[in-house]
CSV table of C-alpha atoms and ligand atoms in Angstrom, one decimal:
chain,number,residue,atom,x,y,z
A,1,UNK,CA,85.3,95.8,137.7
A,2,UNK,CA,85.8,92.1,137.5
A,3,UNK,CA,88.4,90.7,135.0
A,4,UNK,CA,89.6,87.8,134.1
A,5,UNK,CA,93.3,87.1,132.4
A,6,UNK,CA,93.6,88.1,128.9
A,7,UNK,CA,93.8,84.9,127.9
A,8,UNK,CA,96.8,82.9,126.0
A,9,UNK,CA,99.0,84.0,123.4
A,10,UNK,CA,98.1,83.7,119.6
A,11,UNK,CA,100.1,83.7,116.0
A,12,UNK,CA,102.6,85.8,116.8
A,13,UNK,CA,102.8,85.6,120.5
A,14,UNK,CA,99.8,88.5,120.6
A,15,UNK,CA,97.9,88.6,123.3
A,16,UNK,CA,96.4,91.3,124.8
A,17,UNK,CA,97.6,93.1,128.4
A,18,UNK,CA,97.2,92.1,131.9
A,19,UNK,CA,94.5,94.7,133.3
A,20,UNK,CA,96.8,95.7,136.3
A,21,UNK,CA,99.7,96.4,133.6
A,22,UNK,CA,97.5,98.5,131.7
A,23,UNK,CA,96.2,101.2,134.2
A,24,UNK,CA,100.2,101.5,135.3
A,25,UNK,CA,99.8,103.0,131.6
A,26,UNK,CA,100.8,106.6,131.3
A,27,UNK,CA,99.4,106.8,127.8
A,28,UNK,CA,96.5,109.2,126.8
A,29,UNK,CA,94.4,106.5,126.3
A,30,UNK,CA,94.9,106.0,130.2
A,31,UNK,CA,95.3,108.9,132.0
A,32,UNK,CA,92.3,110.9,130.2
A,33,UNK,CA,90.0,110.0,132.5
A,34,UNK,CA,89.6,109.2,136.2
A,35,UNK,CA,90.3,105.4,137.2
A,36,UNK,CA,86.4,104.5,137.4
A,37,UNK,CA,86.2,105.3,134.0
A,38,UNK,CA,86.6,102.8,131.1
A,39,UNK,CA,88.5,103.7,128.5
A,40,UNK,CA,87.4,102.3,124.9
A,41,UNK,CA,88.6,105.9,123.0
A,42,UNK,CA,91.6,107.4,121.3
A,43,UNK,CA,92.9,105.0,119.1
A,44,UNK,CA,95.4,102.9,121.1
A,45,UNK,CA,95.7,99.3,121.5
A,46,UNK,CA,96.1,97.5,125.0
A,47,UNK,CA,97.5,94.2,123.5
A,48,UNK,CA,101.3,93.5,125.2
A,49,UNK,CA,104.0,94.9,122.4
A,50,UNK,CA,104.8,92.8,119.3
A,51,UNK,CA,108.2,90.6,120.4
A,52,UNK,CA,110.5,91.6,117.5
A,53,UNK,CA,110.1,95.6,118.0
A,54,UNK,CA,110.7,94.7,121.9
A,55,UNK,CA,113.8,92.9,121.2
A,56,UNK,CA,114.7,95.6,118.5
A,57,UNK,CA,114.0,98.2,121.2
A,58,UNK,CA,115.9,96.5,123.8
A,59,UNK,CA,118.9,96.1,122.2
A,60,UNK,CA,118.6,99.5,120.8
A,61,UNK,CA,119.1,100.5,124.3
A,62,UNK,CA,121.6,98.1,125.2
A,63,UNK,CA,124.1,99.9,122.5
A,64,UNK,CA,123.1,102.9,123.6
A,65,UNK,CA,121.6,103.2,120.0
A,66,UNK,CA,120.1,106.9,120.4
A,67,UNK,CA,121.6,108.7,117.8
A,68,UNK,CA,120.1,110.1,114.5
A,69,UNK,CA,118.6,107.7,112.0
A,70,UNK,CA,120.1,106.4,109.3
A,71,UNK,CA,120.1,104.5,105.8
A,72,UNK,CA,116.8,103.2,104.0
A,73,UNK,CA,116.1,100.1,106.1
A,74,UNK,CA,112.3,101.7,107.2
A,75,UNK,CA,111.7,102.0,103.3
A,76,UNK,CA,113.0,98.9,102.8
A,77,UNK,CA,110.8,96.8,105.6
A,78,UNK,CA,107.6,98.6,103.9
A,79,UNK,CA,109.0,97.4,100.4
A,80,UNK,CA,109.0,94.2,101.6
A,81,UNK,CA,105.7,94.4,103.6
A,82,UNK,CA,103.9,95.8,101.0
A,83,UNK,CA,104.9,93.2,98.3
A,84,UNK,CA,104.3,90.2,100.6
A,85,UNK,CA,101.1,91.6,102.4
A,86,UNK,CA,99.5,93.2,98.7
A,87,UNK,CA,101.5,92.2,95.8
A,88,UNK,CA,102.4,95.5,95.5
A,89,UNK,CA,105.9,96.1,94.0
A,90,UNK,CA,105.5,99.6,94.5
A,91,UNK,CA,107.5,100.8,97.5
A,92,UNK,CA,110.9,102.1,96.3
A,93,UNK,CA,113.3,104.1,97.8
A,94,UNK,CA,113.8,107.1,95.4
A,95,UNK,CA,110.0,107.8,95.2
A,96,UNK,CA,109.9,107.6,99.1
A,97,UNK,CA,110.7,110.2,102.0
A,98,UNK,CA,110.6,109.1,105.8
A,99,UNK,CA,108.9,111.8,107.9
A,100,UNK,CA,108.1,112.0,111.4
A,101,UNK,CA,104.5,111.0,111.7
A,102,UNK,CA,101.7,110.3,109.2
A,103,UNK,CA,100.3,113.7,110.2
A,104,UNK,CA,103.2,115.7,109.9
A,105,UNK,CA,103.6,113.5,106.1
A,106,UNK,CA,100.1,115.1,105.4
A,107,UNK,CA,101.3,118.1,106.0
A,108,UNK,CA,104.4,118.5,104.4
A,109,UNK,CA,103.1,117.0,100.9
A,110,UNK,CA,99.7,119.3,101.1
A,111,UNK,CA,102.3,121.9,101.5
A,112,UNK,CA,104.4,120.5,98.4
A,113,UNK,CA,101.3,120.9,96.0
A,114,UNK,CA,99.0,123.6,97.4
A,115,UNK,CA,99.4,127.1,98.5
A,116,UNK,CA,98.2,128.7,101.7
A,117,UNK,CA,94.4,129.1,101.8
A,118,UNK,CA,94.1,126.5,99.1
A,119,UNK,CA,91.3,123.9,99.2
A,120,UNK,CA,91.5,120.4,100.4
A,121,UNK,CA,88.9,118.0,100.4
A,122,UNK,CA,88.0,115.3,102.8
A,123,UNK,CA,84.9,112.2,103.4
A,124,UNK,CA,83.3,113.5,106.3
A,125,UNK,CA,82.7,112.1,108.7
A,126,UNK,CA,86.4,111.7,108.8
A,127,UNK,CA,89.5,111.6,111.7
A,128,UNK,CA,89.1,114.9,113.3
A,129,UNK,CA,93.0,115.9,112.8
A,130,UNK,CA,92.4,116.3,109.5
A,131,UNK,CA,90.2,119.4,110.4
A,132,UNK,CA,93.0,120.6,112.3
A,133,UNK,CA,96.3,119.8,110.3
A,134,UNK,CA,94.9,121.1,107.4
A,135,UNK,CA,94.0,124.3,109.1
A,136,UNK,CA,97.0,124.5,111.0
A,137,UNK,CA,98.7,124.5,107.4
A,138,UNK,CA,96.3,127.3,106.2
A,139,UNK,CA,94.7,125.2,103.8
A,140,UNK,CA,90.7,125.4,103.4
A,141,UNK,CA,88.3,121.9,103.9
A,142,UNK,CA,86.2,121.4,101.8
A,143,UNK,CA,83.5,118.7,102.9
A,144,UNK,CA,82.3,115.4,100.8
A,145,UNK,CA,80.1,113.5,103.0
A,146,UNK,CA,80.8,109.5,102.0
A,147,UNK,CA,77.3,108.0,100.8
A,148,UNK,CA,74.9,106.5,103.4
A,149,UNK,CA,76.8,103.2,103.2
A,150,UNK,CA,79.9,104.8,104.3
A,151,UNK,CA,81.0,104.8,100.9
A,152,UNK,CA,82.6,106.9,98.5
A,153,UNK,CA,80.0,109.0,97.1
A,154,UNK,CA,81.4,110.1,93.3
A,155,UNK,CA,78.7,112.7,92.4
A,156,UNK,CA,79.3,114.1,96.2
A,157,UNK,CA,82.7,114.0,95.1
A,158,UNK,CA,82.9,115.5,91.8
A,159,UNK,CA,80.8,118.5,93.4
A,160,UNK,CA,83.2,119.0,96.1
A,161,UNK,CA,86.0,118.9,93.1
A,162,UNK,CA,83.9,121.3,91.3
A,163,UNK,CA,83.7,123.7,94.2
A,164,UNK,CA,87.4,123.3,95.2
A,165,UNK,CA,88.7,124.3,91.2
A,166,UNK,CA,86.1,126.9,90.8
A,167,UNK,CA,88.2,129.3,92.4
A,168,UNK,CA,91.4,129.1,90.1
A,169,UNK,CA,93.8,127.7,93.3
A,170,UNK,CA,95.5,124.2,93.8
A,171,UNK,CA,93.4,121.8,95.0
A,172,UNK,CA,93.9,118.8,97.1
A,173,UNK,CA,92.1,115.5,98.2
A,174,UNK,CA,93.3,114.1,102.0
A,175,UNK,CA,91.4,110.6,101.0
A,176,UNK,CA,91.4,108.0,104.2
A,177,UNK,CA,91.7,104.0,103.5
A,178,UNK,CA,91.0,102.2,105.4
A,179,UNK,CA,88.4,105.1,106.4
A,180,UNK,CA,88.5,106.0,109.9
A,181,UNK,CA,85.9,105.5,111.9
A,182,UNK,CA,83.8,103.8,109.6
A,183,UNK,CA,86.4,101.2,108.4
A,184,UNK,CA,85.7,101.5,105.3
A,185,UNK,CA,88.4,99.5,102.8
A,186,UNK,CA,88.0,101.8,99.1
A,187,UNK,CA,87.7,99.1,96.5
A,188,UNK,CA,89.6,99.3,93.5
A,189,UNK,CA,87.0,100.7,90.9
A,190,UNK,CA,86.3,103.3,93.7
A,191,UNK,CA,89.8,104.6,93.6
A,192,UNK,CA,90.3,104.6,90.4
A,193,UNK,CA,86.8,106.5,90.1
A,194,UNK,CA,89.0,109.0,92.2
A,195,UNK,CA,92.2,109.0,90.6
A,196,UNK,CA,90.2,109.8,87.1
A,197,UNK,CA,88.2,112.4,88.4
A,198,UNK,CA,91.3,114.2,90.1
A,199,UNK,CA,92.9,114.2,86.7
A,200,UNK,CA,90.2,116.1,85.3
A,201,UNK,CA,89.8,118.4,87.9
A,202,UNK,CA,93.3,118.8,88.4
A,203,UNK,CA,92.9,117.6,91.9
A,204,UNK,CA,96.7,116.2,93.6
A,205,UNK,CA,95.5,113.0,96.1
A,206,UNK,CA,96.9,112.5,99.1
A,207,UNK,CA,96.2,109.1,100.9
A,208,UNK,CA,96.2,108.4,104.4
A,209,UNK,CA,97.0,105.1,104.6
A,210,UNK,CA,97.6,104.2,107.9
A,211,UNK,CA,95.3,101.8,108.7
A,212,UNK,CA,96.1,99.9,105.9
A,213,UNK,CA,97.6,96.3,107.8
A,214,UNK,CA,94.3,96.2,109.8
A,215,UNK,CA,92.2,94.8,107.4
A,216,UNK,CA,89.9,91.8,107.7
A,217,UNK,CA,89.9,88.3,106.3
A,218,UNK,CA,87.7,88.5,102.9
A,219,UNK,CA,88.6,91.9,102.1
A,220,UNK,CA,91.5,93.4,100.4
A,221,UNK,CA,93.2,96.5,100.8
A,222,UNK,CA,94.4,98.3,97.9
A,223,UNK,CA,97.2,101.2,97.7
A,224,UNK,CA,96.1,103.7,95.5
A,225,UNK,CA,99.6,104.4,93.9
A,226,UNK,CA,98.6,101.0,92.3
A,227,UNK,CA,95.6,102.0,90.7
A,228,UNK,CA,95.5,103.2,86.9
A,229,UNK,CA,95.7,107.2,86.9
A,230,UNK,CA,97.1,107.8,90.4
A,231,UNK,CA,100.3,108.5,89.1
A,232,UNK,CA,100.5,112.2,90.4
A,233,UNK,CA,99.2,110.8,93.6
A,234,UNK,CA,101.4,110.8,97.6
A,235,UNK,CA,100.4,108.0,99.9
A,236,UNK,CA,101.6,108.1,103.7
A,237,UNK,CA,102.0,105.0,105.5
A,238,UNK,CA,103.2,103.6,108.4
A,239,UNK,CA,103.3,101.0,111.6
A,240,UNK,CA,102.3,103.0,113.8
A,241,UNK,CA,98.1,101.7,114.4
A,242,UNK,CA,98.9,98.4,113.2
A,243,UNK,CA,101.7,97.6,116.1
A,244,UNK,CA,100.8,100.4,119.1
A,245,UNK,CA,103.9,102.6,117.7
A,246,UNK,CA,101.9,105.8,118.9
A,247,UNK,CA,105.2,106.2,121.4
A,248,UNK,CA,107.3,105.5,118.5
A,249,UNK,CA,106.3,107.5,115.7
A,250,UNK,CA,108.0,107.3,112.3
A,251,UNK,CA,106.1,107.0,109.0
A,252,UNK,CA,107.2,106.8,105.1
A,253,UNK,CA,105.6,109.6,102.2
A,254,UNK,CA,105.2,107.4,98.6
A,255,UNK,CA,105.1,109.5,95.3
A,256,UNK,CA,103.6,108.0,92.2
A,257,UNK,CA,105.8,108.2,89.4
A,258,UNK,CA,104.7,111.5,88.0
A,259,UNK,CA,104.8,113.3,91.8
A,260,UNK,CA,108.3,112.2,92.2
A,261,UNK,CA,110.3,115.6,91.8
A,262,UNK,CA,107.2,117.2,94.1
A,263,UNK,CA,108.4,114.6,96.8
A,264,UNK,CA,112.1,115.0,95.8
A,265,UNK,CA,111.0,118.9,97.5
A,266,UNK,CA,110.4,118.0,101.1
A,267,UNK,CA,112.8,119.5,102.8
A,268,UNK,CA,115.3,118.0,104.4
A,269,UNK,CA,114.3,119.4,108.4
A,270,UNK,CA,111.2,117.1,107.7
A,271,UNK,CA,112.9,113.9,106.6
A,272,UNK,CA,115.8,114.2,109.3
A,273,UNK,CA,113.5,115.1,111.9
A,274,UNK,CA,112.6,111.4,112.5
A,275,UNK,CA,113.1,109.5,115.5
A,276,UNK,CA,115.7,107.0,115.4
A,277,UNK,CA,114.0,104.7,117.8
A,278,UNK,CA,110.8,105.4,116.1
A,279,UNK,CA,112.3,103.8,112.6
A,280,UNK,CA,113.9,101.3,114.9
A,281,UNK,CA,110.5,100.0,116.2
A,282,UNK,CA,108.5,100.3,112.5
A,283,UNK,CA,111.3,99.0,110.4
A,284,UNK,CA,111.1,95.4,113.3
A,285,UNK,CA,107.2,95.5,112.7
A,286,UNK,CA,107.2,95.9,109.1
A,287,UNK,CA,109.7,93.2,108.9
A,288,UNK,CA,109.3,90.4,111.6
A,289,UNK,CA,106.1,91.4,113.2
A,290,UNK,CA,103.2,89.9,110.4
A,291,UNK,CA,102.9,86.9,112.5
A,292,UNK,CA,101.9,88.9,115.3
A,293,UNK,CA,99.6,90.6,112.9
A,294,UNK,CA,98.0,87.9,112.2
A,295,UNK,CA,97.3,87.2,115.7
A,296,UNK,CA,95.6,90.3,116.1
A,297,UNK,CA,93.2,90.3,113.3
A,298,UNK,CA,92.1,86.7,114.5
A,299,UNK,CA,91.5,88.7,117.7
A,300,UNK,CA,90.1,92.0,116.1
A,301,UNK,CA,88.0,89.6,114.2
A,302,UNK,CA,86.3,87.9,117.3
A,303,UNK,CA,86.6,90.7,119.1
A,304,UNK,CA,83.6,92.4,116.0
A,305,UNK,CA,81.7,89.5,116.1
A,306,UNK,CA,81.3,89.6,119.9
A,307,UNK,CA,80.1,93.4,119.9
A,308,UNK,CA,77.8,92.6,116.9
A,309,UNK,CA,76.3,90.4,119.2
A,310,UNK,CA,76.3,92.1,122.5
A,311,UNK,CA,74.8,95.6,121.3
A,312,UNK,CA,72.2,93.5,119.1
A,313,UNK,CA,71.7,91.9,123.0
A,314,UNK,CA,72.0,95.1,124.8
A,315,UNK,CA,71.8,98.2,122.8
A,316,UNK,CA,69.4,97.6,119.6
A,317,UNK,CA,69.0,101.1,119.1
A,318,UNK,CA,72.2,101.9,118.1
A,319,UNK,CA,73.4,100.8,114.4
A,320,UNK,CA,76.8,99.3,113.6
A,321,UNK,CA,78.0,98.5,110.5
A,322,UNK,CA,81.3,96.7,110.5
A,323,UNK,CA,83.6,98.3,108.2
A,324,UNK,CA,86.5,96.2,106.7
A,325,UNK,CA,89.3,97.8,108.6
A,326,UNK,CA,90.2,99.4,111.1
A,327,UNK,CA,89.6,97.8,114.7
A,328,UNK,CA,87.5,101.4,115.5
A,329,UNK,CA,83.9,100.9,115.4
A,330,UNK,CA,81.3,104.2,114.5
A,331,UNK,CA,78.0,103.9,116.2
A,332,UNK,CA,74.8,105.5,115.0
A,333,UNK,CA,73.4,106.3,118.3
A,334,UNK,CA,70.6,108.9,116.8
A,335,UNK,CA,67.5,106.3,117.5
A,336,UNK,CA,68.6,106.1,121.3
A,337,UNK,CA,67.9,109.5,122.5
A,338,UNK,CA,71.0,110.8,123.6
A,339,UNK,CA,71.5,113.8,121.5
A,340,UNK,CA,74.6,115.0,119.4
A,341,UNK,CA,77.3,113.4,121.5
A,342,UNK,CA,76.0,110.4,123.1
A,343,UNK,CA,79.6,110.1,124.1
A,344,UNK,CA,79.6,112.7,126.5
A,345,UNK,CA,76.0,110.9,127.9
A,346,UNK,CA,78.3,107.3,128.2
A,347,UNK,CA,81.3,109.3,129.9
A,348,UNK,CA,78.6,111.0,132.4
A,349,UNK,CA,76.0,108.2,133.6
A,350,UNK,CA,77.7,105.2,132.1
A,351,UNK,CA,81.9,105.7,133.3
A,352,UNK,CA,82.8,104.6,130.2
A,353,UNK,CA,84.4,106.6,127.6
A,354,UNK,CA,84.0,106.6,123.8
A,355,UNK,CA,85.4,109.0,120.8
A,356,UNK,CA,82.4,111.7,120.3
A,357,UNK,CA,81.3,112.1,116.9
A,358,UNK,CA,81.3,115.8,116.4
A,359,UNK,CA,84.9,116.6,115.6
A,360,UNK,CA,84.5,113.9,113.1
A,361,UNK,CA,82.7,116.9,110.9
A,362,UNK,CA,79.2,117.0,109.1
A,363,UNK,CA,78.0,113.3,109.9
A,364,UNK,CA,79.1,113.1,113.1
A,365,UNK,CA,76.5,114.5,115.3
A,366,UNK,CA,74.5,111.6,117.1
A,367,UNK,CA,77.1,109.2,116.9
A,368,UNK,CA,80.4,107.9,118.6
A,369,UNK,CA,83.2,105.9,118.0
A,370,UNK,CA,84.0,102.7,119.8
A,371,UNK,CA,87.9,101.1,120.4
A,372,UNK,CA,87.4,97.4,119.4
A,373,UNK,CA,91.4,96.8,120.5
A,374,UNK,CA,91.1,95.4,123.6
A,375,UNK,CA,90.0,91.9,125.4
A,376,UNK,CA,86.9,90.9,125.1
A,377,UNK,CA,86.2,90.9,128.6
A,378,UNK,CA,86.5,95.1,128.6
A,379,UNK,CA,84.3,94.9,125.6
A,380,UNK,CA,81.7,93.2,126.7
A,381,UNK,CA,81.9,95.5,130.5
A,382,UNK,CA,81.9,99.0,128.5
A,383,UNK,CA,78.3,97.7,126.7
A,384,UNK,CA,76.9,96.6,129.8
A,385,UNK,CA,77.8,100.5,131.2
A,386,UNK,CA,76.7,101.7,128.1
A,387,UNK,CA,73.6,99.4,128.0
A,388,UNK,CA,72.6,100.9,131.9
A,389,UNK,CA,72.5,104.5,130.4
A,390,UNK,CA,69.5,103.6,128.4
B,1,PLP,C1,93.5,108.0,109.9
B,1,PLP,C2,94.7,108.4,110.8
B,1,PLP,N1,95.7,109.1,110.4
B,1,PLP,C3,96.7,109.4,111.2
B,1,PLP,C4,96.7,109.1,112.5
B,1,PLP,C5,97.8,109.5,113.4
B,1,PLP,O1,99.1,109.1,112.9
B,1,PLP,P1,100.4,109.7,113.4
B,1,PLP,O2,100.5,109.5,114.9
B,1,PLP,O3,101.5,108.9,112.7
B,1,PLP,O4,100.4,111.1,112.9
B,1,PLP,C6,95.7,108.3,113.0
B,1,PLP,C7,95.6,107.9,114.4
B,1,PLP,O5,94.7,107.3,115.0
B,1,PLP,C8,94.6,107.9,112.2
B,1,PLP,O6,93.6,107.2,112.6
């Protein structure tokens, strides 16, 4: 494959990584697949690290820094993050719990307000995990497709809240926003359409918020703990997709004021199960990495026009909408004849690899989901393999 440099840095010092650096890459995202393959899958990012979590790293190993973590300085960057990024005063420390992933978070606070083989709805298509965490935690799903326009679909929803209660049980509601993978930012009416209809159902809301720093210029990202009637709401958020922390998980659990003493339950293996270096690494994005931020969106952003333009170009059968988030893109690839996981057709006669749709549950048969986190030159090289399968 022919490539050119990745170009210079942006805000931030972002830029994204030399090609011969990134297949030295031990990461899933990298060793998957064979070295003729082109990886545009799992949801990694080949930009070069953010500056101030190198530095923070580096000297973390410098002091031989590799103990257990302490104090509430993670809570405390995402305090600061949050009011700066969203206006939003609502990060504080004694309705917060660090845990060791976003995942595990889910986990743990489904566990908090549900009992085994309780139900738990989720927006299908939706992040496959959420199949299996849930699962894995003996909870039921409970599907509610989002609308044709990838949005939240309130009468889907209040049936899926109907079916969940209609057994007697504690139900949940694993919401994702920014959605992954259609990118979807929740407005603020939508939410609090949600948060009303989970009080009268009875339904406890848990928000995956992870995504929540990649959103695009003209829209805004909302947390639902600020919306009117999420008060018995969790949110889970981190650095992790925002800043590459994948290797360096760590991610904060947020209560709204009336789930407060249901957080104050997690138990304390979870919250000291974190890695040190993993806090290290979010707390130094949270806090001195929204320059670099910046630079990446600016890239994300061209980076979405240019595959607009190239699959118009290349691949007009297949149907993109751009969500607001996210730098994942979800391809409708039904009108292009490949079958129920045109991924697997890409991998096979194209040697590129996408995210298959099916383990993204009912909605995801026929499509695929595309990485938009890396340089344009990759980008516009994995449509022209995709392009010579059709
Ligand atoms: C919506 C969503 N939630 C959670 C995760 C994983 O987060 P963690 O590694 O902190 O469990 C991802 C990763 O891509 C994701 O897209």
């Amino acid at each position: 494959m022919d490539e050119v440099s990745p170009g210079p840095s942006r805000a931030g010092g972002f830029r994204w990584q030399e090609p011969e650096l990134l297949r030295r890459r031990r990461s899933a995202k990298w060793r998957a697949y064979p070295s003729d393959v082109l990886p545009v899958w799992v949801a990694e990012m080949d930009c070069v690290l953010a500056a101030p979590v190198a530095l923070a790293l580096a000297d973390a190993v410098s002091l031989g820094d590799t103990g257990y973590p302490a104090g509430t300085g993670y809570v405390d960057a995402l305090a600061g993050f949050a009011r700066a990024r969203w206006g939003w005063d609502g990060v504080t420390a004694d309705r917060a719990a660090r845990v060791p992933d976003v995942m595990r978070g889910v986990v743990e606070v489904l566990s908090l307000v549900t009992d085994p083989g309780d139900p738990v709805v989720v927006n299908c298509p939706v992040y496959a995990p959420f199949y299996e965490f849930i699962e894995h935690c003996g909870r039921t799903v409970v599907e509610a497709p989002l609308g044709a326009d990838g949005r939240i679909d309130v009468t889907t929803l209040t049936d899926a809240f109907r079916r969940a209660t209609a057994g007697g049980g504690h139900a949940a509601y694993l919401l994702c926003n920014p959605h992954n993978p259609t990118g979807t930012v929740h407005h603020r009416d939508e939410l609090e359409a949600v948060a009303s209809l989970a009080e009268t159902y009875g339904v406890r809301v848990v928000v995956d918020e992870i995504h929540a720093p990649l959103v695009h210029e003209g829209a805004t990202f909302v947390p639902y703990l600020s919306v009117r009637g999420a008060e018995r709401g969790f949110a889970l958020m981190s650095a992790s997709k925002a800043w590459n922390l994948a290797a360096l998980p760590a991610a904060v659990a947020l209560a709204g004021e009336a789930a407060a003493p249901d957080l104050a339950r997690i138990p304390r293996e979870v919250t000291e199960g974190v890695s040190h270096f993993g806090i290290i690494a979010q707390t130094a994005a949270l806090r001195d990495g929204t320059a670099w931020l910046d630079g990446l969106l600016a890239a994300l952003a061209e980076n979405r026009a240019l595959f607009t333009r190239l699959l118009a170009e290349h691949l007009p059968s297949l149907r993109y909408r751009p969500g607001a988030g996210t730098y994942l893109a979800w391809l409708d690839c039904r009108n292009a004849g490949l079958g129920d996981d045109p991924a697997a057709v890409f991998l096979a006669r194209g040697r590129v690899a996408l995210t298959g749709g099916l383990p993204f549950g009912t909605g995801g048969a026929g499509h695929a989901r595309f990485n938009l986190a890396t340089s344009p030159e990759r980008i516009t090289e994995a449509v022209r393999r995709m392009a010579s399968v059709l």
